[in-house]
Tab-separated table of C-alpha atoms and ligand atoms in Angstrom:
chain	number	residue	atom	x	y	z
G	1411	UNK	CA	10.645	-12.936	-33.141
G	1412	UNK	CA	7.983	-15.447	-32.188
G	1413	UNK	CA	4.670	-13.892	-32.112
G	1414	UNK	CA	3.698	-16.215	-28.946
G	1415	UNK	CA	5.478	-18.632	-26.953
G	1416	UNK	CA	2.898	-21.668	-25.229
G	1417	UNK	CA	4.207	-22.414	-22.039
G	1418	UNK	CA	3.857	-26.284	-20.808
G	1419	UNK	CA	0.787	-26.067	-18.208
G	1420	UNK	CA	2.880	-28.171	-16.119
G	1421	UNK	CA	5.318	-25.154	-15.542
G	1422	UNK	CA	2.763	-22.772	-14.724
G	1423	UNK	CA	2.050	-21.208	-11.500
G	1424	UNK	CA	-1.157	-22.654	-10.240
G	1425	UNK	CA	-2.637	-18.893	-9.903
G	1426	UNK	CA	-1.571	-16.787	-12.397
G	1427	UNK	CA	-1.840	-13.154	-10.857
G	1428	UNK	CA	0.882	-11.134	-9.816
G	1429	UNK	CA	-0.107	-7.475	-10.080
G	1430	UNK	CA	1.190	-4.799	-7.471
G	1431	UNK	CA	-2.481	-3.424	-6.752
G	1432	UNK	CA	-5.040	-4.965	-7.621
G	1433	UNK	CA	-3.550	-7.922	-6.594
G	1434	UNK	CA	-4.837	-11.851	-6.013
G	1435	UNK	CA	-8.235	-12.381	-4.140
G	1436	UNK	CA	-7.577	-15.761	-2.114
G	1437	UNK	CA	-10.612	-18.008	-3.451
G	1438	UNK	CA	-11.295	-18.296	0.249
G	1439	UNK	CA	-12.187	-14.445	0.270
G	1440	UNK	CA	-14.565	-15.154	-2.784
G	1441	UNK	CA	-16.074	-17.824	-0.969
G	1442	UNK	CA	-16.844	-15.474	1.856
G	1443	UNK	CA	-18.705	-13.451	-0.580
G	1444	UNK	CA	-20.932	-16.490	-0.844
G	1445	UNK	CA	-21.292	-17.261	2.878
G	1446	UNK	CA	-23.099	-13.162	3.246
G	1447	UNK	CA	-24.658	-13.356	0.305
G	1448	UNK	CA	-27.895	-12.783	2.229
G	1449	UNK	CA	-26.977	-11.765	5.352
G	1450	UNK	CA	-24.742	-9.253	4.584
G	1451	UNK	CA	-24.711	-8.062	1.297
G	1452	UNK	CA	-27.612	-6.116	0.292
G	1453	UNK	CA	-28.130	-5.046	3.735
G	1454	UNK	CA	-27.639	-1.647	5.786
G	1455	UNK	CA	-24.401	-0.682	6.848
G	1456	UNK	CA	-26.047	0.781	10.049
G	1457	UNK	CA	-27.433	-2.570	11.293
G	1458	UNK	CA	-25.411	-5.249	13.859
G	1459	UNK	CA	-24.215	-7.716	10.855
G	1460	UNK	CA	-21.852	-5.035	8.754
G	1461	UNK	CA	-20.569	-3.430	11.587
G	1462	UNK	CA	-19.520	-6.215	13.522
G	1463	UNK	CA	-18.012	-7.166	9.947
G	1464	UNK	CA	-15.736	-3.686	10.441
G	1465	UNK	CA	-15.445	-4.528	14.093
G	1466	UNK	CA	-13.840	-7.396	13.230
G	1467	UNK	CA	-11.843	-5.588	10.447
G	1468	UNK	CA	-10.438	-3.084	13.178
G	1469	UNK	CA	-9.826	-6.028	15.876
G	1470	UNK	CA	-7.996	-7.872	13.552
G	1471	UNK	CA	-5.947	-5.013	12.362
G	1472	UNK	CA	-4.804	-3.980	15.917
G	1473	UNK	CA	-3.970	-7.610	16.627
G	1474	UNK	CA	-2.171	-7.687	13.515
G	1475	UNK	CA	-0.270	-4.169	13.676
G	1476	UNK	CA	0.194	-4.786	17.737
G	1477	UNK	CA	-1.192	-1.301	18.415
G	1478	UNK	CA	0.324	0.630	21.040
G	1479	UNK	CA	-1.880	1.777	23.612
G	1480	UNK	CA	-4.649	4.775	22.384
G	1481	UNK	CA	-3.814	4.195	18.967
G	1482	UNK	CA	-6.989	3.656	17.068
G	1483	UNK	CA	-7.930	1.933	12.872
G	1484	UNK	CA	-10.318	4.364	11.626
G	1485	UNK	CA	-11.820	3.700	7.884
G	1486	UNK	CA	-13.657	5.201	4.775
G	1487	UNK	CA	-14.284	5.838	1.415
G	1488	UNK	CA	-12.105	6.908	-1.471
G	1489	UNK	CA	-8.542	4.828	-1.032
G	1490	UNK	CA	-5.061	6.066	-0.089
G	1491	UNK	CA	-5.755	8.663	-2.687
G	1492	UNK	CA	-8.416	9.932	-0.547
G	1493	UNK	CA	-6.601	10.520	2.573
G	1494	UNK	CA	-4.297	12.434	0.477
G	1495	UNK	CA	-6.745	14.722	0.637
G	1496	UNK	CA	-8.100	13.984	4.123
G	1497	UNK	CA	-4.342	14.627	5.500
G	1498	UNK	CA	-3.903	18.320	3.392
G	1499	UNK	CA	-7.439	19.161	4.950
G	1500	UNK	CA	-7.192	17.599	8.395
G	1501	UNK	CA	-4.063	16.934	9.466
G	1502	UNK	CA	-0.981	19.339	8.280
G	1503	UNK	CA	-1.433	22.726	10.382
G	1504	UNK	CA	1.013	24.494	8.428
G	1505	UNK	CA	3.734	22.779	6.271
G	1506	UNK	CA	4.789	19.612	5.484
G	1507	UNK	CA	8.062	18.030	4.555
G	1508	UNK	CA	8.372	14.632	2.236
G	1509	UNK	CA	10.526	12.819	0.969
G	1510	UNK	CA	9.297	11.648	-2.812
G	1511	UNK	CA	11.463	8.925	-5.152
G	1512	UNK	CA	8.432	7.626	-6.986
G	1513	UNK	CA	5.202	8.363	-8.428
G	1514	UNK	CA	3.127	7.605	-5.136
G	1515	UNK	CA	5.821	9.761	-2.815
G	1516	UNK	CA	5.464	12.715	-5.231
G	1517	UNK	CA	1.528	12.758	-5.708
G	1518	UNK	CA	1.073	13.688	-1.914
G	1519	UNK	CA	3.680	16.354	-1.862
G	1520	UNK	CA	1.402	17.493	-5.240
G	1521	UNK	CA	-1.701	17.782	-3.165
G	1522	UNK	CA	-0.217	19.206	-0.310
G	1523	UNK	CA	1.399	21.897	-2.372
G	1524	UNK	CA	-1.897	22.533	-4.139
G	1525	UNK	CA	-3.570	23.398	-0.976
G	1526	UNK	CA	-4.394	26.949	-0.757
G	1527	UNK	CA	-4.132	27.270	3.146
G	1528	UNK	CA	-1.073	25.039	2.942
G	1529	UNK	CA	2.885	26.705	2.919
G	1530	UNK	CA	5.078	24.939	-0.206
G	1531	UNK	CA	5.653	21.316	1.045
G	1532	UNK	CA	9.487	21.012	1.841
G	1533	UNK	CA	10.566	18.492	-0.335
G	1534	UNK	CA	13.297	15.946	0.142
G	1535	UNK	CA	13.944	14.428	-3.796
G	1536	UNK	CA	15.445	11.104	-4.397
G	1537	UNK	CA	15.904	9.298	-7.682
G	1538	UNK	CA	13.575	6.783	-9.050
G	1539	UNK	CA	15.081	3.012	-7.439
G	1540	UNK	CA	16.051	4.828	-4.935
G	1541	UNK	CA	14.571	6.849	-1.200
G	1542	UNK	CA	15.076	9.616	0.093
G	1543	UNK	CA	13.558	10.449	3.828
G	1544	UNK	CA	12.847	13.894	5.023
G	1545	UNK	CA	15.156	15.687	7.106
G	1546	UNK	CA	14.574	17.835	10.022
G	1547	UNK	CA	13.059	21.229	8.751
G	1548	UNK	CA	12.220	23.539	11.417
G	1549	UNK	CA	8.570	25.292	11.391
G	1550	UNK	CA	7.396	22.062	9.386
G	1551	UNK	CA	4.378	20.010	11.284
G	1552	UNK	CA	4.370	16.664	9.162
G	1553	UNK	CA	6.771	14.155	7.876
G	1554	UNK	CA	5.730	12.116	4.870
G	1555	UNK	CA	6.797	9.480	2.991
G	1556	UNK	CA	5.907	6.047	1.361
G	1557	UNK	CA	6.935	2.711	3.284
G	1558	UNK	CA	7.209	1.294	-0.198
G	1559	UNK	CA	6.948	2.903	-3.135
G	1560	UNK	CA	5.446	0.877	-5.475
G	1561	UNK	CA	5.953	2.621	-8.873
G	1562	UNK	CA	9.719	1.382	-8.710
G	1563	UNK	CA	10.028	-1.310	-5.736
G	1564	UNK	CA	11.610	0.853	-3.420
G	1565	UNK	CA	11.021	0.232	0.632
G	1566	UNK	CA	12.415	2.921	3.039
G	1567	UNK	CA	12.533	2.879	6.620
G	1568	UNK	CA	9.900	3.787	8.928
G	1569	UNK	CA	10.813	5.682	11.741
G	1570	UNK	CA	10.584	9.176	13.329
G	1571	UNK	CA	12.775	11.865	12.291
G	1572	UNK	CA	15.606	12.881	14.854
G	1573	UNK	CA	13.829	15.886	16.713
G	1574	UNK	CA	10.659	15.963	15.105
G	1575	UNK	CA	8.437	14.579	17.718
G	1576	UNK	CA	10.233	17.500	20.102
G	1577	UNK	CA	8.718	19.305	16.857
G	1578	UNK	CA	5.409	18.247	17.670
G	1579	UNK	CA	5.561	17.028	14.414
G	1580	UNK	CA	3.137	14.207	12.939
G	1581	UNK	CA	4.625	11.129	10.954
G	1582	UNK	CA	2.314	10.371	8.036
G	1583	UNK	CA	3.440	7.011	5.881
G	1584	UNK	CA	1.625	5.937	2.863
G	1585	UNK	CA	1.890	2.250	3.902
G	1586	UNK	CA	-0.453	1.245	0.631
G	1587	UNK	CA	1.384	-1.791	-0.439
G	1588	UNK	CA	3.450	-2.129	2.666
G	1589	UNK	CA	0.729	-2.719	5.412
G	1590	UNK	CA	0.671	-6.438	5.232
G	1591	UNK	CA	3.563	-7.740	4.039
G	1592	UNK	CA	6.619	-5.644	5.720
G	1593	UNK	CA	6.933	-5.298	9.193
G	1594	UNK	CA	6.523	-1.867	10.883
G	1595	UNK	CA	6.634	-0.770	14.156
G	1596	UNK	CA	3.582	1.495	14.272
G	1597	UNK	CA	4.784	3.431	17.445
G	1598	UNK	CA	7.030	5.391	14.972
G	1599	UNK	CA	4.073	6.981	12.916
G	1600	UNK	CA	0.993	8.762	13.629
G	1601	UNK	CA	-0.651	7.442	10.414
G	1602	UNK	CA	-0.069	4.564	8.887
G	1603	UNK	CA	-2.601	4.354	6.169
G	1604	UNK	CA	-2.943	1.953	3.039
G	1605	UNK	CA	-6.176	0.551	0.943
G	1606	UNK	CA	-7.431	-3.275	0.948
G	1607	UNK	CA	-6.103	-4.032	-2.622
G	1608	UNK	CA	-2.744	-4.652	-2.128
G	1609	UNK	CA	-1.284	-6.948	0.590
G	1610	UNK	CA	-5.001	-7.326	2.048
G	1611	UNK	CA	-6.338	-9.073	-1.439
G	1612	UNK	CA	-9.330	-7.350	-1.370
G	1613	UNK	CA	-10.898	-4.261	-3.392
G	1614	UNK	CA	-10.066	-0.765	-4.137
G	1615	UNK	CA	-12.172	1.947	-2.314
G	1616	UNK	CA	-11.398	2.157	0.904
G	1617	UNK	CA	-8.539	3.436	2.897
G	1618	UNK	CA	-8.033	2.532	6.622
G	1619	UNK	CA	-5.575	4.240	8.837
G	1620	UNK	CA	-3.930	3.242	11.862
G	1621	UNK	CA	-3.427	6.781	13.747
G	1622	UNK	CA	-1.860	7.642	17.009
G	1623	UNK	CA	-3.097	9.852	19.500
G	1624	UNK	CA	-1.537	12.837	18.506
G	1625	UNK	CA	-2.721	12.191	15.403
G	1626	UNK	CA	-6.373	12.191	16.209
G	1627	UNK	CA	-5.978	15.460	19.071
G	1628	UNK	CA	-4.241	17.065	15.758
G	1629	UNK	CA	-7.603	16.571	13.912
G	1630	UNK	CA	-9.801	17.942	16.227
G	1631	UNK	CA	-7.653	20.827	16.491
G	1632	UNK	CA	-7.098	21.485	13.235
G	1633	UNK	CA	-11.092	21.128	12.243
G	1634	UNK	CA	-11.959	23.213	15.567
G	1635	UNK	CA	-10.975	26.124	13.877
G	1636	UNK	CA	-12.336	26.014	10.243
G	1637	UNK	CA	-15.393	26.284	8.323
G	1638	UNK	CA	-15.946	29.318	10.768
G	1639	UNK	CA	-16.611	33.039	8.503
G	1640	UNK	CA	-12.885	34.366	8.021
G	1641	UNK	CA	-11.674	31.071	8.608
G	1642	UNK	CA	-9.013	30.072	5.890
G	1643	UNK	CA	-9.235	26.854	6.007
G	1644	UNK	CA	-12.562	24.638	4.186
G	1645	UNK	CA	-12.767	21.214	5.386
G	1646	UNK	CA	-15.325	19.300	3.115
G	1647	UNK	CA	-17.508	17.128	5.262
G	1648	UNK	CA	-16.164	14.037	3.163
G	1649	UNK	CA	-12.425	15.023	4.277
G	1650	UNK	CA	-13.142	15.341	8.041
G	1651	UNK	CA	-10.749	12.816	9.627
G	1652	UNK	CA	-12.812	13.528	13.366
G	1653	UNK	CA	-15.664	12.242	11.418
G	1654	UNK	CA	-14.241	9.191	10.151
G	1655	UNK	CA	-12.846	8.225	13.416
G	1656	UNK	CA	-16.189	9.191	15.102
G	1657	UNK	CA	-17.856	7.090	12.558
G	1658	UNK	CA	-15.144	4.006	13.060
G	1659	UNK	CA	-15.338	4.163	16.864
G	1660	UNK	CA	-18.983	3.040	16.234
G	1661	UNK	CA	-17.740	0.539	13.270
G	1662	UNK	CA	-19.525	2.548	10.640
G	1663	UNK	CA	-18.290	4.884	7.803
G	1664	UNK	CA	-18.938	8.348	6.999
G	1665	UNK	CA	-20.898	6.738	3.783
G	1666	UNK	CA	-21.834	3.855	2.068
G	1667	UNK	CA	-19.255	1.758	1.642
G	1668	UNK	CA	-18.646	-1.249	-0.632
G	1669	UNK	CA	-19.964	-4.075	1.520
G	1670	UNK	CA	-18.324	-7.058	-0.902
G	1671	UNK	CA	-14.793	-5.261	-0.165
G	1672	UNK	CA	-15.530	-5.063	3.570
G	1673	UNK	CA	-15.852	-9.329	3.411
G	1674	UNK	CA	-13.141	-10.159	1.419
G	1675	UNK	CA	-10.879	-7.345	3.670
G	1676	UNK	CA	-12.302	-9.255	6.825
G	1677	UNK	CA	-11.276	-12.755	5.554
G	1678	UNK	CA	-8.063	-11.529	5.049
G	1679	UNK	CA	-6.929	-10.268	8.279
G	1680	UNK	CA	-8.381	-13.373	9.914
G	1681	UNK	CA	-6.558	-15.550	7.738
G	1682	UNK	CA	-3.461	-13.343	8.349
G	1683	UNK	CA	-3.461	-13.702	11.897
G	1684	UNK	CA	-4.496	-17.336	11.690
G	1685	UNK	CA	-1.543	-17.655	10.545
G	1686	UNK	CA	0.941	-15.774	12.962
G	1687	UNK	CA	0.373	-12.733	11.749
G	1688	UNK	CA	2.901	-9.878	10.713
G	1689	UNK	CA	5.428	-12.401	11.555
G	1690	UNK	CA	4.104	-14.713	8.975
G	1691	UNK	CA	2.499	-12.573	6.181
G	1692	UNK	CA	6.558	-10.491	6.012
G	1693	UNK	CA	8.644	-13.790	6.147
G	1694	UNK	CA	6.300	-15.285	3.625
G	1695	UNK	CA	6.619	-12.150	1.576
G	1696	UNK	CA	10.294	-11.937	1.946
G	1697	UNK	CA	10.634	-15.503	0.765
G	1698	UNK	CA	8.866	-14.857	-2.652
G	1699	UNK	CA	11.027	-11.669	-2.750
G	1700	UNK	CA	14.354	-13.451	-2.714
G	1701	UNK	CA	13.316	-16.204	-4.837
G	1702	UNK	CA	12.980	-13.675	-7.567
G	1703	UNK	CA	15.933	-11.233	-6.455
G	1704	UNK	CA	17.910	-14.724	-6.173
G	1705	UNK	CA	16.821	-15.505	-9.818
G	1706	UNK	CA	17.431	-12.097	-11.273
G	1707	UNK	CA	21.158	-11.977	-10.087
G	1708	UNK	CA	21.544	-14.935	-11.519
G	1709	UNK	CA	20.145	-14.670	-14.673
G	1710	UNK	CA	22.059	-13.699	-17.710
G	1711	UNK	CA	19.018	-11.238	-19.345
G	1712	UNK	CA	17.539	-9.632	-15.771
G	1713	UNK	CA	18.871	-7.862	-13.031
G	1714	UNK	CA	17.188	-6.012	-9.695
G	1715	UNK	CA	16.365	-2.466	-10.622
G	1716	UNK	CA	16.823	-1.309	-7.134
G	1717	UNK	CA	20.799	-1.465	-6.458
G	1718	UNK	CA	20.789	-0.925	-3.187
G	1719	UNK	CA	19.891	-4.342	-1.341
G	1720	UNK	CA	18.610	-3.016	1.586
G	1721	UNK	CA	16.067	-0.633	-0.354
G	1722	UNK	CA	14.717	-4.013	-2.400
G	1723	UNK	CA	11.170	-4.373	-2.103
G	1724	UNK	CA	9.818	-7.215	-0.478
G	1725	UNK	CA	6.107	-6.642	-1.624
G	1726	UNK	CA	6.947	-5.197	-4.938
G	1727	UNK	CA	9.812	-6.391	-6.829
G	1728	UNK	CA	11.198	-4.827	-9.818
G	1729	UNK	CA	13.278	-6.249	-12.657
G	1730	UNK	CA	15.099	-4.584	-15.163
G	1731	UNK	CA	15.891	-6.679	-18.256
G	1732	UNK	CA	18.874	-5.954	-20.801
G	1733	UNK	CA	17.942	-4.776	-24.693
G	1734	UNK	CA	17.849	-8.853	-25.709
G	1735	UNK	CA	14.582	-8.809	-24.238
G	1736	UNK	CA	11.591	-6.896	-25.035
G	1737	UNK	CA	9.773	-6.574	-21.842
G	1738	UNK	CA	6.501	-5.336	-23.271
G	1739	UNK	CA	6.383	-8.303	-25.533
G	1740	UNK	CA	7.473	-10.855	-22.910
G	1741	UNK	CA	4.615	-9.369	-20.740
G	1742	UNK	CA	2.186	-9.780	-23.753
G	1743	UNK	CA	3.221	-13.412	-23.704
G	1744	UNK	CA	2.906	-13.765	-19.871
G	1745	UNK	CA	-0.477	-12.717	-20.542
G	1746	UNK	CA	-1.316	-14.894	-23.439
G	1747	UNK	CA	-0.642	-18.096	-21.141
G	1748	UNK	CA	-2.380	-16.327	-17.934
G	1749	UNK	CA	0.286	-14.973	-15.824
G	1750	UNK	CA	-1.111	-11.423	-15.420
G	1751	UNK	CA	-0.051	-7.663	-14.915
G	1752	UNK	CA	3.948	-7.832	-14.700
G	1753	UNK	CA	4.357	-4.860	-16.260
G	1754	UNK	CA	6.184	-2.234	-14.710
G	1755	UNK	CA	4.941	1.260	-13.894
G	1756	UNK	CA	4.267	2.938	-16.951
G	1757	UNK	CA	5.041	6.322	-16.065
G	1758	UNK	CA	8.754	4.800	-14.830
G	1759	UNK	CA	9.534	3.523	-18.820
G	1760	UNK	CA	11.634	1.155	-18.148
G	1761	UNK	CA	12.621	-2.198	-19.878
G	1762	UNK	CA	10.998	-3.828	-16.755
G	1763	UNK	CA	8.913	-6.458	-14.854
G	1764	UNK	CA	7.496	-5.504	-12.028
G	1765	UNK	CA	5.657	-8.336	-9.507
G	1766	UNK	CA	3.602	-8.032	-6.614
G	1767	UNK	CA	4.239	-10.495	-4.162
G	1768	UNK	CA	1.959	-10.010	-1.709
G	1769	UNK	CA	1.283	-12.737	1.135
G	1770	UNK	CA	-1.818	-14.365	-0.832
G	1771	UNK	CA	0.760	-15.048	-3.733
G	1772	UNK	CA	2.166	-18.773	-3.035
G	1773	UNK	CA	5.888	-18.069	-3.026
G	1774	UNK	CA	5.994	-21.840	-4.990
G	1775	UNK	CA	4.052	-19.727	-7.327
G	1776	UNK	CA	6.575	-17.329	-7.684
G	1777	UNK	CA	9.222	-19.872	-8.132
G	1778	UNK	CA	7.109	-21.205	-10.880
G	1779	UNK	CA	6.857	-17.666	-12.580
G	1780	UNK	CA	10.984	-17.311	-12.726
G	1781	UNK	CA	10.781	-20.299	-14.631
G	1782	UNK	CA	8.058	-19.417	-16.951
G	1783	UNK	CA	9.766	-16.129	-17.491
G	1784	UNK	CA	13.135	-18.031	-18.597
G	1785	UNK	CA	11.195	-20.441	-20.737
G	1786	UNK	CA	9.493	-17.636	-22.990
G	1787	UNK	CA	13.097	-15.458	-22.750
G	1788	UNK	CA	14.317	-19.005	-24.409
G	1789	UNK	CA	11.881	-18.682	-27.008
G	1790	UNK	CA	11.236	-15.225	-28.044
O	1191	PLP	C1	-1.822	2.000	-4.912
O	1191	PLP	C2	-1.174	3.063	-4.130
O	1191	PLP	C3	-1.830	4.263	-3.828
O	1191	PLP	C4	-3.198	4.589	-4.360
O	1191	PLP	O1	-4.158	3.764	-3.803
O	1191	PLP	P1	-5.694	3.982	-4.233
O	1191	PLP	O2	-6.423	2.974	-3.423
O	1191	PLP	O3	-5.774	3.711	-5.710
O	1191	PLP	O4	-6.045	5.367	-3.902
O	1191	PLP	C5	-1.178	5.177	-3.045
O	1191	PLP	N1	0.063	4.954	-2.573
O	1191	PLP	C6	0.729	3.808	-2.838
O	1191	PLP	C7	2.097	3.617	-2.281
O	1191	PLP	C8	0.129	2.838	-3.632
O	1191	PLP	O5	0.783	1.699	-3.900
C-alpha cells in the first residue's frame, strides 16, 4: 500500500477545506477582520460600533430566515451546546419528547434527562443514517429534534407535530449545520437555533436563536417562577433565555463575546443575502450535494451512507466506502496534499467520508474533490 499518493496541483480544489463544523472562512470574512482591526476589535461591546455589528447580524438573519411577524434572533455565549442547557433551564416546563438518530439528536435528550426538575424525556429512537421525529405524546411541552444531524448526514423535516401546538407545545430544532444551507420555514418552530461555524463560516462560541413568540412568553413564564425559596427549579444567570433576549433586543450579549467571530458572522449573512439569500445559499448547497451523491452512486468503491434519498444531507454528506479502501488512510492522504477534515464522525465508526458542503464551499470545488478522491483510490 503506498504510503502517500501526490496529487497533480492541477486537480486540486482551489480551497482545500471541507470539514462539517469548523468549516471554510471565505477570505472575504478574514479580510473583514482587517477592515475593524481598530475600530472594532479591541473595543467595548457596549459602545455604538459592536452593536450595530450584531444589529446587523440580527437584520440580516431575519431578512435571511423571512421571519414571521414577532419572531425575534436573540444571541450569546457558549454554542448550540449551550442552549442545550439554556432550553432544559428555560424553556421545557415539564417534559420533553425527541426524536434522536445521531450523536447531536441524542446529547439534548441527555441533558434534558439529566435535569433534576425535568420528567424522563420521551424519546423517539431512530437508527444511525436514518430519522426518526417525535410523535404526539400527551402531557409533553416540547418537541425536539435536529434539522440535520451531522454525525451521520441525516436531514429530517421541519415541521410541527399533528396536535402539538393545540398542546401548547414548543418546537425546539437544533438547526446547527442546517441554518444556512437548507431551507426552513421558521413559522413551524419556536426555536430554531444553530452556532456561526457551520453554514455561517465563522467561529465557534456563539449560538443564535431564531424564537417565536410563544417561545419567548414560555421563558418568562418559566423563569417567573424560579430561583424563589422552595422553588424547584435553579436557573443560572448564564442560562436565562429572558436575559439573552433582553440583552439582544438592545444588540448586546449577556457577556463578552468574541468580537472577531461577530465580523466574520456579519460578513457572512451580508454576503448571503447579497446573493439571494436562502434561495441561493440551499440551491448552491444542494448542487455540491448531488455532485458528490451523483459521484458516489456511480463509483465502483463508494456509496451514500444514508439510503433513503430524501433523508440525504445537503450540508453534510456522508460516504461509505467498501473494504478495498481504507478510509482512514485515504483521509491521511487527503490531508497530506491539503484537502482537510473528511473524516467521518468518529463516534459513528464507519469506513466513511464525511464532507461539509456548506455555501462558502465552491461546488467546482467539490467537483474537484470527487476527482481527487478517485485519483488517490487509483493509487493506494
Ligand atoms: C456542531 C453541532 C452542535 C454543537 O455545536 P457547538 O457550537 O460545538 O456547541 C450541536 N448540534 C449540531 C447538529 C451540530 O452540528
Amino acid at each position: 500500500m503506498a504510503n502517500t499518493v501526490k496529487i497533480p496541483t492541477d486537480m486540486l480544489p482551489e480551497d482545500g477545506r471541507f470539514g462539517s463544523g469548523p468549516s471554510k472562512i471565505r477570505p472575504e470574512q478574514i479580510a473583514a477582520l482587517d477592515d475593524g482591526a481598530t475600530t472594532l476589535l479591541g473595543t467595548s461591546h457596549r459602545q455604538t460600533p459592536v452593536r450595530q455589528l450584531v444589529g446587523s447580524i440580527k437584520e440580516g438573519l431575519s431578512s435571511f430566515f423571512n421571519l414571521p411577524d414577532g419572531y425575534e434572533i436573540a444571541l450569546g455565549n457558549g454554542g448550540a451546546s449551550c442552549f442545550w442547557e439554556i432550553a432544559c433551564a428555560s424553556l421545557i416546563t415539564r417534559q420533553a419528547a425527541f426524536g434522536t438518530y445521531g450523536s447531536f439528536s441524542a446529547k439534548f435528550a441527555k441533558s434534558a434527562a439529566a435535569a433534576p426538575f425535568l420528567e424522563d424525556p420521551v424519546i423517539y429512537e431512530g437508527e444511525p443514517g436514518t430519522y426518526r421525529l417525535p410523535e404526539l405524546t400527551e402531557y409533553v411541552d416540547a418537541y425536539c429534534w435536529a434539522h440535520n444531524e451531522t454525525s451521520t448526514g441525516v436531514a429530517a423535516p421541519v415541521h410541527r407535530i399533528e396536535g402539538s401546538k393545540e398542546q401548547g407545545a414548543l418546537t425546539l430544532i437544533d438547526a446547527t449545520s442546517a441554518a444556512g444551507a437548507l431551507p426552513v420555514d421558521i413559522s413551524q418552530t419556536d426555536a430554531y437555533y444553530f452556532s456561526p461555524q457551520k453554514a455561517f463560516g465563522s467561529d465557534g462560541g456563539l449560538w443564535v436563536a431564531v424564537l417565536s413568540p410563544a417561545a419567548i412568553e414560555r421563558a418568562a413564564r418559566v423563569e417567573a417562577n424560579v430561583n424563589l425559596p422552595g422553588a424547584s427549579r435553579w436557573v443560572p444567570p448564564f442560562l436565562s433565555l429572558t436575559s439573552a433576549v433582553e440583552n439582544s433586543r438592545k444588540d448586546q450579549t449577556l457577556n463578552t463575546p468574541s468580537v472577531a467571530t461577530l465580523i466574520m458572522m456579519e460578513n457572512q449573512v451580508r454576503w448571503l443575502n447579497n446573493n439571494g439569500g436562502m434561495a441561493w445559499a440551499t440551491a448552491r448547497c444542494s448542487k455540491s450535494a448531488s455532485t458528490l451523491y451523483a459521484w458516489a452512486e456511480a463509483s465502483e468503491y463508494a456509496k451514500p451512507f444514508v439510503s433513503d434519498e430524501a433523508a440525504r444531507s445537503r450540508a453534510v454528506v456522508t460516504v461509505d466506502l467498501d473494504e478495498s479502501i481504507n478510509a482512514q488512510q485515504m483521509i491521511s492522504i487527503l490531508r497530506d496534499n491539503g484537502i482537510v477534515d473528511t473524516a467521518g464522525y468518529r463516534k459513528l465508526g464507519r469506513n466513511q467520508l464525511r464532507i461539509g458542503v456548506f455555501p462558502s464551499v465552491e461546488p467546482s470545488d467539490v467537483l474537484a474533490l470527487t476527482r481527487c478522491i478517485d485519483y488517490v483510490a487509483e493509487r493506494m
